[in-house]
mmCIF file of C-alpha atoms and ligand atoms in Angstrom:
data_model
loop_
_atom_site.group_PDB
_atom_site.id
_atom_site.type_symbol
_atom_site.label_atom_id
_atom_site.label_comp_id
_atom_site.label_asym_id
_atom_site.label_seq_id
_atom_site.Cartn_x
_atom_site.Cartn_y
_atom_site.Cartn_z
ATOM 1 C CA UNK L 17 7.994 -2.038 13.481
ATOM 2 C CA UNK L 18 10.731 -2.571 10.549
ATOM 3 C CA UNK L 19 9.557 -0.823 7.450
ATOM 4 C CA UNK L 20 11.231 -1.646 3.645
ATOM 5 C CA UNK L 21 11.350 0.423 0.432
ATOM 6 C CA UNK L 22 11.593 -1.911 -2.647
ATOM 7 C CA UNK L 23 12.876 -0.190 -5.713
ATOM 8 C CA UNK L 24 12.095 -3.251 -7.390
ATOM 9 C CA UNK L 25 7.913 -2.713 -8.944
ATOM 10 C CA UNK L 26 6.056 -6.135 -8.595
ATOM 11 C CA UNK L 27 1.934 -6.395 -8.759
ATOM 12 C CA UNK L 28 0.076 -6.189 -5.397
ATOM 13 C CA UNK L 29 0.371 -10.440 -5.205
ATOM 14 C CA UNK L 30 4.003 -10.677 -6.159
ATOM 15 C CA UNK L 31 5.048 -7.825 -3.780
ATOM 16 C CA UNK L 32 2.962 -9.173 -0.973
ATOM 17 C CA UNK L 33 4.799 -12.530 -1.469
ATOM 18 C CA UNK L 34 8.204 -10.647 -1.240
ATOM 19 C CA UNK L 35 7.298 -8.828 2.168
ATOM 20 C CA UNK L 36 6.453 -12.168 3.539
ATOM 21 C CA UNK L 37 9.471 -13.704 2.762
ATOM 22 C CA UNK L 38 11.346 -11.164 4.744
ATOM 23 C CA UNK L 39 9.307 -11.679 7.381
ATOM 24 C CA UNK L 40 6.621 -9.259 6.665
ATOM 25 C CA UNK L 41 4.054 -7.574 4.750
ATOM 26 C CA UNK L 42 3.320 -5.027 2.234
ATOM 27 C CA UNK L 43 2.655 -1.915 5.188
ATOM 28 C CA UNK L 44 -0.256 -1.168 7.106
ATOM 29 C CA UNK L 45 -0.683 2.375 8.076
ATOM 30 C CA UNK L 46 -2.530 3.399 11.000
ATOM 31 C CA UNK L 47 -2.391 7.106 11.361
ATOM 32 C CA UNK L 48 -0.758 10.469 10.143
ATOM 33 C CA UNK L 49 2.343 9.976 11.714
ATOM 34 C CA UNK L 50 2.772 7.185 10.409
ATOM 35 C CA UNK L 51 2.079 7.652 6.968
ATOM 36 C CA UNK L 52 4.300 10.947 7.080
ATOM 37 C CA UNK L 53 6.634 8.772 8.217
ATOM 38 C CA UNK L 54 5.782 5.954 4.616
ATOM 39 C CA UNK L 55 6.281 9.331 2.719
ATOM 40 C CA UNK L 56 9.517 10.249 3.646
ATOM 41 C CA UNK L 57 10.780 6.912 3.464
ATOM 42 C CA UNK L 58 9.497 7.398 -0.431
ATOM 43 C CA UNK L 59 10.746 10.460 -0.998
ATOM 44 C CA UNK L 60 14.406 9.026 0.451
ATOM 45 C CA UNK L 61 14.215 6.384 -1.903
ATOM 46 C CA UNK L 62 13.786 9.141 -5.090
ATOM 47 C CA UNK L 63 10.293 9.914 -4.729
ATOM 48 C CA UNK L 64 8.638 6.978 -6.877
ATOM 49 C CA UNK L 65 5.384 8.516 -7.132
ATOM 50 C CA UNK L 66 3.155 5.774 -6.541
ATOM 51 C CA UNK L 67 4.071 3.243 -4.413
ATOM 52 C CA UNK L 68 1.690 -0.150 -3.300
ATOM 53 C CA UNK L 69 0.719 -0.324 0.165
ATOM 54 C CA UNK L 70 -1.470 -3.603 1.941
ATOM 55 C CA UNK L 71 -5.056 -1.934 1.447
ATOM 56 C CA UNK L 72 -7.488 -3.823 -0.743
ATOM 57 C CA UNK L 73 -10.803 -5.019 -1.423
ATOM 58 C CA UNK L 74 -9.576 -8.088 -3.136
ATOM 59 C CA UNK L 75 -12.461 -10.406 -1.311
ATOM 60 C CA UNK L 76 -15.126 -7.947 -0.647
ATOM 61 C CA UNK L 77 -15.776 -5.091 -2.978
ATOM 62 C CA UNK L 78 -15.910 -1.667 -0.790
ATOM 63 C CA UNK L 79 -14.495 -3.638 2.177
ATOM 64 C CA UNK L 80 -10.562 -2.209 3.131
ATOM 65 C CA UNK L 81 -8.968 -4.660 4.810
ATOM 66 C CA UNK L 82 -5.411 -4.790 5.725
ATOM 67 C CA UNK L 83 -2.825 -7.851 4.253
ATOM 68 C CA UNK L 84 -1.087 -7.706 7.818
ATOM 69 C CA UNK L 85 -4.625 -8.457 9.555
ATOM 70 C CA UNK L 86 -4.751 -4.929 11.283
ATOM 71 C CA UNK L 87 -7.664 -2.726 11.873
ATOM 72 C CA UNK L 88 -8.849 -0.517 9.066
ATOM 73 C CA UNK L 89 -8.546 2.568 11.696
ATOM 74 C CA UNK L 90 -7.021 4.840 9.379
ATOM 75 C CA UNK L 91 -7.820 5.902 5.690
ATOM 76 C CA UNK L 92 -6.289 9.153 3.760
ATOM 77 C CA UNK L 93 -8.042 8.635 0.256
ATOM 78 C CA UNK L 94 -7.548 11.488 -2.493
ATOM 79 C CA UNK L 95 -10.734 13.256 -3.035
ATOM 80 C CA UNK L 96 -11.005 11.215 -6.730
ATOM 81 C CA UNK L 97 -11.090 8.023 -4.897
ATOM 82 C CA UNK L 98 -11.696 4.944 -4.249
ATOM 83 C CA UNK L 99 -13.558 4.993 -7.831
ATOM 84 C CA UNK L 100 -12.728 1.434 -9.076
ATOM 85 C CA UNK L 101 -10.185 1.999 -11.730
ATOM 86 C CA UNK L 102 -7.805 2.120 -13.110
ATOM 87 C CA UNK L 103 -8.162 -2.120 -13.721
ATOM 88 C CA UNK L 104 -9.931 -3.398 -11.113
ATOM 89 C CA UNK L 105 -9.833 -0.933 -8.487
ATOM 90 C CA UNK L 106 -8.888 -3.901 -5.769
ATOM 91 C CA UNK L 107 -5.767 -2.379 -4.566
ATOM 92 C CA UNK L 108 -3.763 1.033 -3.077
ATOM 93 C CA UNK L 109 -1.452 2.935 -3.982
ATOM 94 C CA UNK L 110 -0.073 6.068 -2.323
ATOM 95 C CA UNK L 111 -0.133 8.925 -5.010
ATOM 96 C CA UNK L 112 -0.067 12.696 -5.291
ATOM 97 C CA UNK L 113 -2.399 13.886 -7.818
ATOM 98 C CA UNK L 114 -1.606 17.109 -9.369
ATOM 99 C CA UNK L 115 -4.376 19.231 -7.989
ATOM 100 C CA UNK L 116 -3.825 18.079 -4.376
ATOM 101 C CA UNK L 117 -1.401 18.786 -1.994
ATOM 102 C CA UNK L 118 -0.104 15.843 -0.643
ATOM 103 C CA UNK L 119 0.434 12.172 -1.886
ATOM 104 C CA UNK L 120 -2.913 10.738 -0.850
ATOM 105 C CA UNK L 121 -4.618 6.834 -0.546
ATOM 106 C CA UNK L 122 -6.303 6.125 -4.626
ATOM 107 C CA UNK L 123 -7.340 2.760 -5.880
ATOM 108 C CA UNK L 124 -5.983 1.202 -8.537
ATOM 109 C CA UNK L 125 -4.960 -2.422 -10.537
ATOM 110 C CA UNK L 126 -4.003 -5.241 -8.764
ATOM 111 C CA UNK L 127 -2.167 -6.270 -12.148
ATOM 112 C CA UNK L 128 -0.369 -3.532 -12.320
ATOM 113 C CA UNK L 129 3.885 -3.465 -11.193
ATOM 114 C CA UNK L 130 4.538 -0.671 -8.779
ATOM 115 C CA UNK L 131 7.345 0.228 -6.292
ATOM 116 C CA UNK L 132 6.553 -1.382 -2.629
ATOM 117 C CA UNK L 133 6.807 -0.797 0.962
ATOM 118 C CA UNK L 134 7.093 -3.921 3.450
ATOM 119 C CA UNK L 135 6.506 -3.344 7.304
ATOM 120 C CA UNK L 136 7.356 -6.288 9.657
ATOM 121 C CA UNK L 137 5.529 -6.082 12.728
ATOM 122 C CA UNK L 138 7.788 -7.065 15.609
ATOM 123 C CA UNK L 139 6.669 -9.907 17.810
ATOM 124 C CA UNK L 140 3.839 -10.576 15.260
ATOM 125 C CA UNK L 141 4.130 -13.305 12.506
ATOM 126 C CA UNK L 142 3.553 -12.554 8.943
ATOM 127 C CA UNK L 143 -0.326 -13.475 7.694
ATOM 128 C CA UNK L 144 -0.205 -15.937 5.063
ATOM 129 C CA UNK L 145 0.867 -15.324 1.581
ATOM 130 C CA UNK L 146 -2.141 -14.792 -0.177
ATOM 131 C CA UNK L 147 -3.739 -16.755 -3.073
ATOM 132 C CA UNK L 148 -3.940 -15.172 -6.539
HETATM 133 CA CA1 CA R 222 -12.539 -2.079 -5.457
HETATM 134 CA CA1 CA R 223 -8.636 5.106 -8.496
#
């Protein structure tokens, strides 16, 4: 897989549109390596502390699904979430709290602009942009 750090913030919708158009989406993350691996590419791109990733609960409340389509097999969420807020509590962001160690999975606004990562799956075509 191809995986892209946008500087640029955008709101889970907007930034999900932008992975597709490159082919992608907003990552999936599917074990510890691989989500060591999202964090260094953040902290190589200056360490924007929270950064969107393709988890939500946008169509079922509680239910993690994946924009790309992939199996929820992995979740890494900071002991103070998910706990529906801030906004709506439909999407995730990777963010280190102050009293944990490392950045961590934590709910948060699906209105709200953050810094993104894309990952384009190779030999796999984008899901569909999704509605608003
Ligand atoms: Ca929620
Ligand atoms: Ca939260």
């Amino acid at each position: 897989s191809c995986y892209k750090f946008s500087h640029k913030s955008a709101r889970f919708s907007k930034a999900e549109a932008y992975c597709n158009k490159e082919g992608g989406n907003l990552v999936s993350i599917h074990n510890k390596a691989e989500f060591d691996f999202v964090k260094t590419l953040i902290k190589n791109n200056r360490g924007r502390p929270e950064v969107l990733i393709g988890l939500n609960d946008r169509q079922s409340e509680g239910k993690w699904v994946w924009t790309d389509g992939t199996t929820t097999d992995f979740l890494d969420w900071s002991k103070h979430d998910p706990n529906n807020v801030p906004g709506d509590g439909d999407i995730v962001r990777i963010k280190k709290y102050p009293d944990e160690k490392d950045s961590k999975f934590a709910d948060g606004d699906s209105r709200k602009n953050y810094p993104f990562v894309c990952k384009k799956i190779y030999g796999k075509k984008a899901e569909p942009i999704l509605r608003e």
